[in-house]
Short mmCIF file of C-alpha atoms in Angstrom, two decimals:
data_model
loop_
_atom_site.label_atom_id
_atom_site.label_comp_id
_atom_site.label_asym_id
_atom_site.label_seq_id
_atom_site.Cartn_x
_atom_site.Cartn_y
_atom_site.Cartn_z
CA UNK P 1 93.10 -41.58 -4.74
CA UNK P 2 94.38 -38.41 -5.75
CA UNK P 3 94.79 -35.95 -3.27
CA UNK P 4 94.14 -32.19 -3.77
CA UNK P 5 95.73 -29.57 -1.95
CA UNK P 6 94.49 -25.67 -1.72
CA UNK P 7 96.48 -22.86 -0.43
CA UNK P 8 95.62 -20.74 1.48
CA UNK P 9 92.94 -22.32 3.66
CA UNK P 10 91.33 -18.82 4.30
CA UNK P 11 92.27 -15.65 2.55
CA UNK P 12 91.14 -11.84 3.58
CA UNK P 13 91.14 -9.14 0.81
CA UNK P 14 89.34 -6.19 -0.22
CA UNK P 15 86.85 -5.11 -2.90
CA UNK P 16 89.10 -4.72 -6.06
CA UNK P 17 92.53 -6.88 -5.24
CA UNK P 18 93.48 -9.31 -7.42
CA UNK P 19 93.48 -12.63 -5.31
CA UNK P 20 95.07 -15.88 -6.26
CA UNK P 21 94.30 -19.15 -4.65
CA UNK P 22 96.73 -22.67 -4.97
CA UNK P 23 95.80 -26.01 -5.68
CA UNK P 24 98.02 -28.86 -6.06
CA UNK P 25 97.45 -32.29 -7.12
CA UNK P 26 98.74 -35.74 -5.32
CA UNK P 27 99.78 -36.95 -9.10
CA UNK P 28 99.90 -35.15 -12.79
CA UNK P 29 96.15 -34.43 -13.56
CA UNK P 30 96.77 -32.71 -17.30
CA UNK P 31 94.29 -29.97 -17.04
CA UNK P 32 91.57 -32.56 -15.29
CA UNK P 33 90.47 -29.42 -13.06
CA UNK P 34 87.76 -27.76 -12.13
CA UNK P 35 86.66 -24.40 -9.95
CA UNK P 36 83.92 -24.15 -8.11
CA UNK P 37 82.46 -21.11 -5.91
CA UNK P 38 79.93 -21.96 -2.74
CA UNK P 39 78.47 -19.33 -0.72
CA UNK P 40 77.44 -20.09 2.79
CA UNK P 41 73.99 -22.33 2.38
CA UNK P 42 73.86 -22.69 -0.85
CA UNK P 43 75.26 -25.48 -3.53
CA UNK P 44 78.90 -24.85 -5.32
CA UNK P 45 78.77 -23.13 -8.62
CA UNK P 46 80.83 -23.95 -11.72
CA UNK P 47 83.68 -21.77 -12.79
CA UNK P 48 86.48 -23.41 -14.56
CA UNK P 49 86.65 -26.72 -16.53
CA UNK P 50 89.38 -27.87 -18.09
CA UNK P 51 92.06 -25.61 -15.82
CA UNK P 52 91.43 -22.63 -17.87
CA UNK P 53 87.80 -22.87 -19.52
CA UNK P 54 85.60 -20.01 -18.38
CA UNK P 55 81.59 -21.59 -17.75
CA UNK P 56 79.02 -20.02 -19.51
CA UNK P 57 77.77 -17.05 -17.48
CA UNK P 58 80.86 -16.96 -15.31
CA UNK P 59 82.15 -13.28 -14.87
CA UNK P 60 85.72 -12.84 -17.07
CA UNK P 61 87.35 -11.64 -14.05
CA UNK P 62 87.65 -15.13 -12.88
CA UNK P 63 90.58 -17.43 -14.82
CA UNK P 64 91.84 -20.46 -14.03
CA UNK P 65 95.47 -21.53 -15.30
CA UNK P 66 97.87 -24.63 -14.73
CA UNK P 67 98.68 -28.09 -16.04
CA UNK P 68 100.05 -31.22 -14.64
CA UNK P 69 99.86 -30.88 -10.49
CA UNK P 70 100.02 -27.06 -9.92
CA UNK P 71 97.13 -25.13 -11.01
CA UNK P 72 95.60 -21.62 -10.27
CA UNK P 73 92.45 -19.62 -10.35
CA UNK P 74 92.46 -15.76 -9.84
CA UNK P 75 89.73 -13.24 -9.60
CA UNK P 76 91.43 -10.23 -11.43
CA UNK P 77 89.12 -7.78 -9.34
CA UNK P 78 86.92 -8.77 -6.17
CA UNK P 79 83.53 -7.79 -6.59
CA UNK P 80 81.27 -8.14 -3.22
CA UNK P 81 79.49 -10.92 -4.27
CA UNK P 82 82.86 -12.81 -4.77
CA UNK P 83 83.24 -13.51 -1.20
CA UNK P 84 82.84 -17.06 -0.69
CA UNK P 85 84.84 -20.43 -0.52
CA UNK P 86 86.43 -22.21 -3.00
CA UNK P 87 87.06 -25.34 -4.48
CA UNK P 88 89.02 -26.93 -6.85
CA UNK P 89 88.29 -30.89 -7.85
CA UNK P 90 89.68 -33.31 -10.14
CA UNK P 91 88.30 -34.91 -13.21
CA UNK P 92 91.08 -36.95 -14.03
CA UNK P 93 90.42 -40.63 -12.43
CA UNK P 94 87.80 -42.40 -10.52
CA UNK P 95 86.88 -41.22 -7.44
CA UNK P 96 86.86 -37.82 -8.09
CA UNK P 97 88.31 -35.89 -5.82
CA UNK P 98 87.88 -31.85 -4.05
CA UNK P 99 90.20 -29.98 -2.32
CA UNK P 100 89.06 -28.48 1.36
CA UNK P 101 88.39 -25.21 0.11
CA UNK P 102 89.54 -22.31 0.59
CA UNK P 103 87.81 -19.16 2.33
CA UNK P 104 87.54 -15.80 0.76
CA UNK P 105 86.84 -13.49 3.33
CA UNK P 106 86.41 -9.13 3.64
CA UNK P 107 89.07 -7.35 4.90
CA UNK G 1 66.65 -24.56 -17.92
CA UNK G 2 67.24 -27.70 -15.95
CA UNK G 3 66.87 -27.91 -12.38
CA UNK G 4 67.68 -30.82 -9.74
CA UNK G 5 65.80 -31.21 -6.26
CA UNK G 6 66.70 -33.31 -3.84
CA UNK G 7 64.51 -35.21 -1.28
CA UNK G 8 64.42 -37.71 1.80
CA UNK G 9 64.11 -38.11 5.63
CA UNK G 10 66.16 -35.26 6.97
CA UNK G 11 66.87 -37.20 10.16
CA UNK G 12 67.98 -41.47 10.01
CA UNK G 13 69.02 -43.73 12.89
CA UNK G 14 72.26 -45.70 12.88
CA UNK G 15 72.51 -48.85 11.22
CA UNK G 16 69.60 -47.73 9.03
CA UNK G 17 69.77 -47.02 5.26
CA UNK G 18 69.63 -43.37 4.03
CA UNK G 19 67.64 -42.81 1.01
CA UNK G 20 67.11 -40.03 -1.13
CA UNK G 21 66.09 -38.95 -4.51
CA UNK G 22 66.59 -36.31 -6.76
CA UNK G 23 63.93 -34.93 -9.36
CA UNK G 24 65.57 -33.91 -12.70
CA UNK G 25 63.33 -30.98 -14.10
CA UNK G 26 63.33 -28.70 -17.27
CA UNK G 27 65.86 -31.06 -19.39
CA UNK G 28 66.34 -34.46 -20.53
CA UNK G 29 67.58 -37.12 -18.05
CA UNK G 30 68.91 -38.71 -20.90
CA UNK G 31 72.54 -38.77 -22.35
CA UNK G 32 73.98 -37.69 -19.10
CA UNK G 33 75.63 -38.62 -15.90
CA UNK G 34 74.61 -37.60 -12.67
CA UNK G 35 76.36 -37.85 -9.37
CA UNK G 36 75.81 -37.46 -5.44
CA UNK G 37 78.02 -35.85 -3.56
CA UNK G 38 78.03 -35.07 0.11
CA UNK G 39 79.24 -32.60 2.55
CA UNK G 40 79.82 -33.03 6.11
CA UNK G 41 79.84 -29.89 8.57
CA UNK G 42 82.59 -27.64 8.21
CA UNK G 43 84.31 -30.28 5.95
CA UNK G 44 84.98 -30.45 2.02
CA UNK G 45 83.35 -32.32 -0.72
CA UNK G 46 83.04 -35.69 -1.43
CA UNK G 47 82.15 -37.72 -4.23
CA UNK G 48 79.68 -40.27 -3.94
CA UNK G 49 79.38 -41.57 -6.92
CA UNK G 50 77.95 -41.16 -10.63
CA UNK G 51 75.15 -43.06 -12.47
CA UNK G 52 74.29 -42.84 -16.22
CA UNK G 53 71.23 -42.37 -17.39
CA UNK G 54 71.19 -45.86 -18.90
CA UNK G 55 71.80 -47.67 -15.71
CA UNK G 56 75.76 -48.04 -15.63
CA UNK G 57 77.00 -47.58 -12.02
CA UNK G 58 80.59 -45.61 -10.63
CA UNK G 59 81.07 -45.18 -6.90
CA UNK G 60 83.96 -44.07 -4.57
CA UNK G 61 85.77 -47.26 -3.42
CA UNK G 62 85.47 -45.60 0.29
CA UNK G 63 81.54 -46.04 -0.18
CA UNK G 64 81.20 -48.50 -1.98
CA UNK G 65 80.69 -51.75 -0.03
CA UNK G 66 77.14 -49.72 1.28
CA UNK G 67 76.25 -47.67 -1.56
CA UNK G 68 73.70 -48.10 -4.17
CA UNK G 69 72.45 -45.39 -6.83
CA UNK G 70 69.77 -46.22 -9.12
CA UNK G 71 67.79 -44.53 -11.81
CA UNK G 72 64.09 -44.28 -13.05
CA UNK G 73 64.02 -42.60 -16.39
CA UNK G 74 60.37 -42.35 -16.90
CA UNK G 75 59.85 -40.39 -13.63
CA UNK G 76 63.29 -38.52 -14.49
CA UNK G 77 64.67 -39.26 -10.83
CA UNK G 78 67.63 -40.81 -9.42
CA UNK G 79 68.21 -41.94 -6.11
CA UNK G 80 70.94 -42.53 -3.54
CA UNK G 81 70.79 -45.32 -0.92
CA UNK G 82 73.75 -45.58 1.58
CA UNK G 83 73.35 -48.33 4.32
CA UNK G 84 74.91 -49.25 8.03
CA UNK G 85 74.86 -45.26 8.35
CA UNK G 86 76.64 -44.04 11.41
CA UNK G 87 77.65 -40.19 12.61
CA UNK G 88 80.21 -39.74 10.03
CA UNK G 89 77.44 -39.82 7.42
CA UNK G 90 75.79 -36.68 8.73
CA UNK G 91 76.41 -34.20 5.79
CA UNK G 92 74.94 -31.97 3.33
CA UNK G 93 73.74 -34.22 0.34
CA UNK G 94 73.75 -33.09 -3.54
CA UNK G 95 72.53 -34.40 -6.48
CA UNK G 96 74.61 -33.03 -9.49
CA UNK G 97 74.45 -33.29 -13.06
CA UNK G 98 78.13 -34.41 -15.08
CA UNK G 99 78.34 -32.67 -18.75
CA UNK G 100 81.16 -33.31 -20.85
CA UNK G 101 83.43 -31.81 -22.42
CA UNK G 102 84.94 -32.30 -25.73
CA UNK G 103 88.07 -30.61 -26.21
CA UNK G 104 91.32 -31.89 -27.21
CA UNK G 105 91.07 -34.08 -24.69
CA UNK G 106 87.37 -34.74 -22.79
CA UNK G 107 86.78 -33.13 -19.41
CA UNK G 108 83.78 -33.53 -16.75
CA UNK G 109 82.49 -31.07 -14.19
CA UNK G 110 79.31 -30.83 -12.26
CA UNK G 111 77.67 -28.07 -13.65
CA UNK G 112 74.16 -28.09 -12.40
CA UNK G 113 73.61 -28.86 -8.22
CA UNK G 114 70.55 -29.18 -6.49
CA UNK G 115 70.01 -27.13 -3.52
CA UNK G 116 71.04 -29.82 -1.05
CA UNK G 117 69.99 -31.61 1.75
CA UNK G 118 70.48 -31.58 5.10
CA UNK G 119 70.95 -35.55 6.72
CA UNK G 120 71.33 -36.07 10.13
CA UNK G 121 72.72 -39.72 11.49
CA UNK G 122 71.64 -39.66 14.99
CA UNK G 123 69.30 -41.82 17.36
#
């Protein structure tokens, strides 16, 4: 299985920072990655395919970037409703694979 | 737009099978994969496994020896059973759809989630 690996488990920040959150892959992936966002009770979201592919309806302050194992998404300016945990996941072999998420919390 | 909903006991004893089922609504059932994927407390994802709409059949290797996923195009559903449950199976379950890509090379995500359901393993 390939493993993926997020960094930083739990992040704080404040309305308007630009925030960057790791993931690395076990094994070379390509761009075989995808974003999601989950808030507390509810079902991830889509927000990046394809390392870098926005999802339709997906706000353009959110970008994902990367190739091979090391990949990134960043949120270029935190809105309130960004707060949540994220998760990146693999596309690239059978089973597919999430990371453990990683926390976006208010400072 | 489409919309997935998932349903089942909320509460199953060890050793018994968990079932559920997940209503695909305002789309086509057709021409797609769809996947369950579970989430135990406090933990991350996992992937279950994926079904197409035509019957063909991909699970996770940990799962698989007790997993079955099914699907009845005509009432647009597709169901999960897991057997032998025990503790570790207590999680939040989803029912996703798979859409693909085509780019250079293909991608998948899971782009549309049900809300979820809560499963407790417990006696």
């Amino acid at each position: 299985d390939i493993q993926m690996t997020q960094s930083p488990s739990s992040l704080s920040a404040s309305v308007g920072d630009r925030v960057t959150i790791t993931c690395r892959a076990s094994q070379s992936i390509s761009t075989s990655l995808n974003w999601y966002q989950q808030k507390p009770g509810k079902a991830p979201k889509l927000l990046i395919y394809a390392a870098s592919s926005l999802q339709s309806g997906v706000p353009s302050r959110f970008s994902g970037s990367g190739s091979g194992t090391d990949f990134t998404l960043t949120i270029s300016s935190l809105q309130p409703e960004d707060f949540a945990t994220y998760s990146c996941q693999q596309s690239y072999s059978t089973p597919r694979t999430f990371g453990q998420g990683t926390c976006l919390e208010i400072k | 737009q489409v919309q997935l909903q998932e349903s089942g006991p909320g509460l199953v004893k060890p050793s018994e099978t968990l079932s559920l089922t997940c209503s695909v609504s305002g789309g086509s059932i057709s021409s797609y994969y769809w996947s369950w994927i579970r989430q135990p407390p406090g933990k991350g994802l996992e992937w279950i496994g994926h079904i197409y709409y035509s019957g063909s059949t991909i699970y996770n290797p940990s799962l698989k020896s007790r997993v079955t996923i099914s699907v009845d195009t005509s009432k647009k559903q597709f169901s999960l059973k897991l057997s032998s449950v025990t503790a570790a199976d207590t999680a939040v379950y989803y029912c996703a759809r798979v859409i693909l890509f085509i780019m250079i090379e293909s991608h998948d995500a899971f782009d549309i989630w049900g809300q979820g359901t809560r499963v407790t393993v417990s006696s």
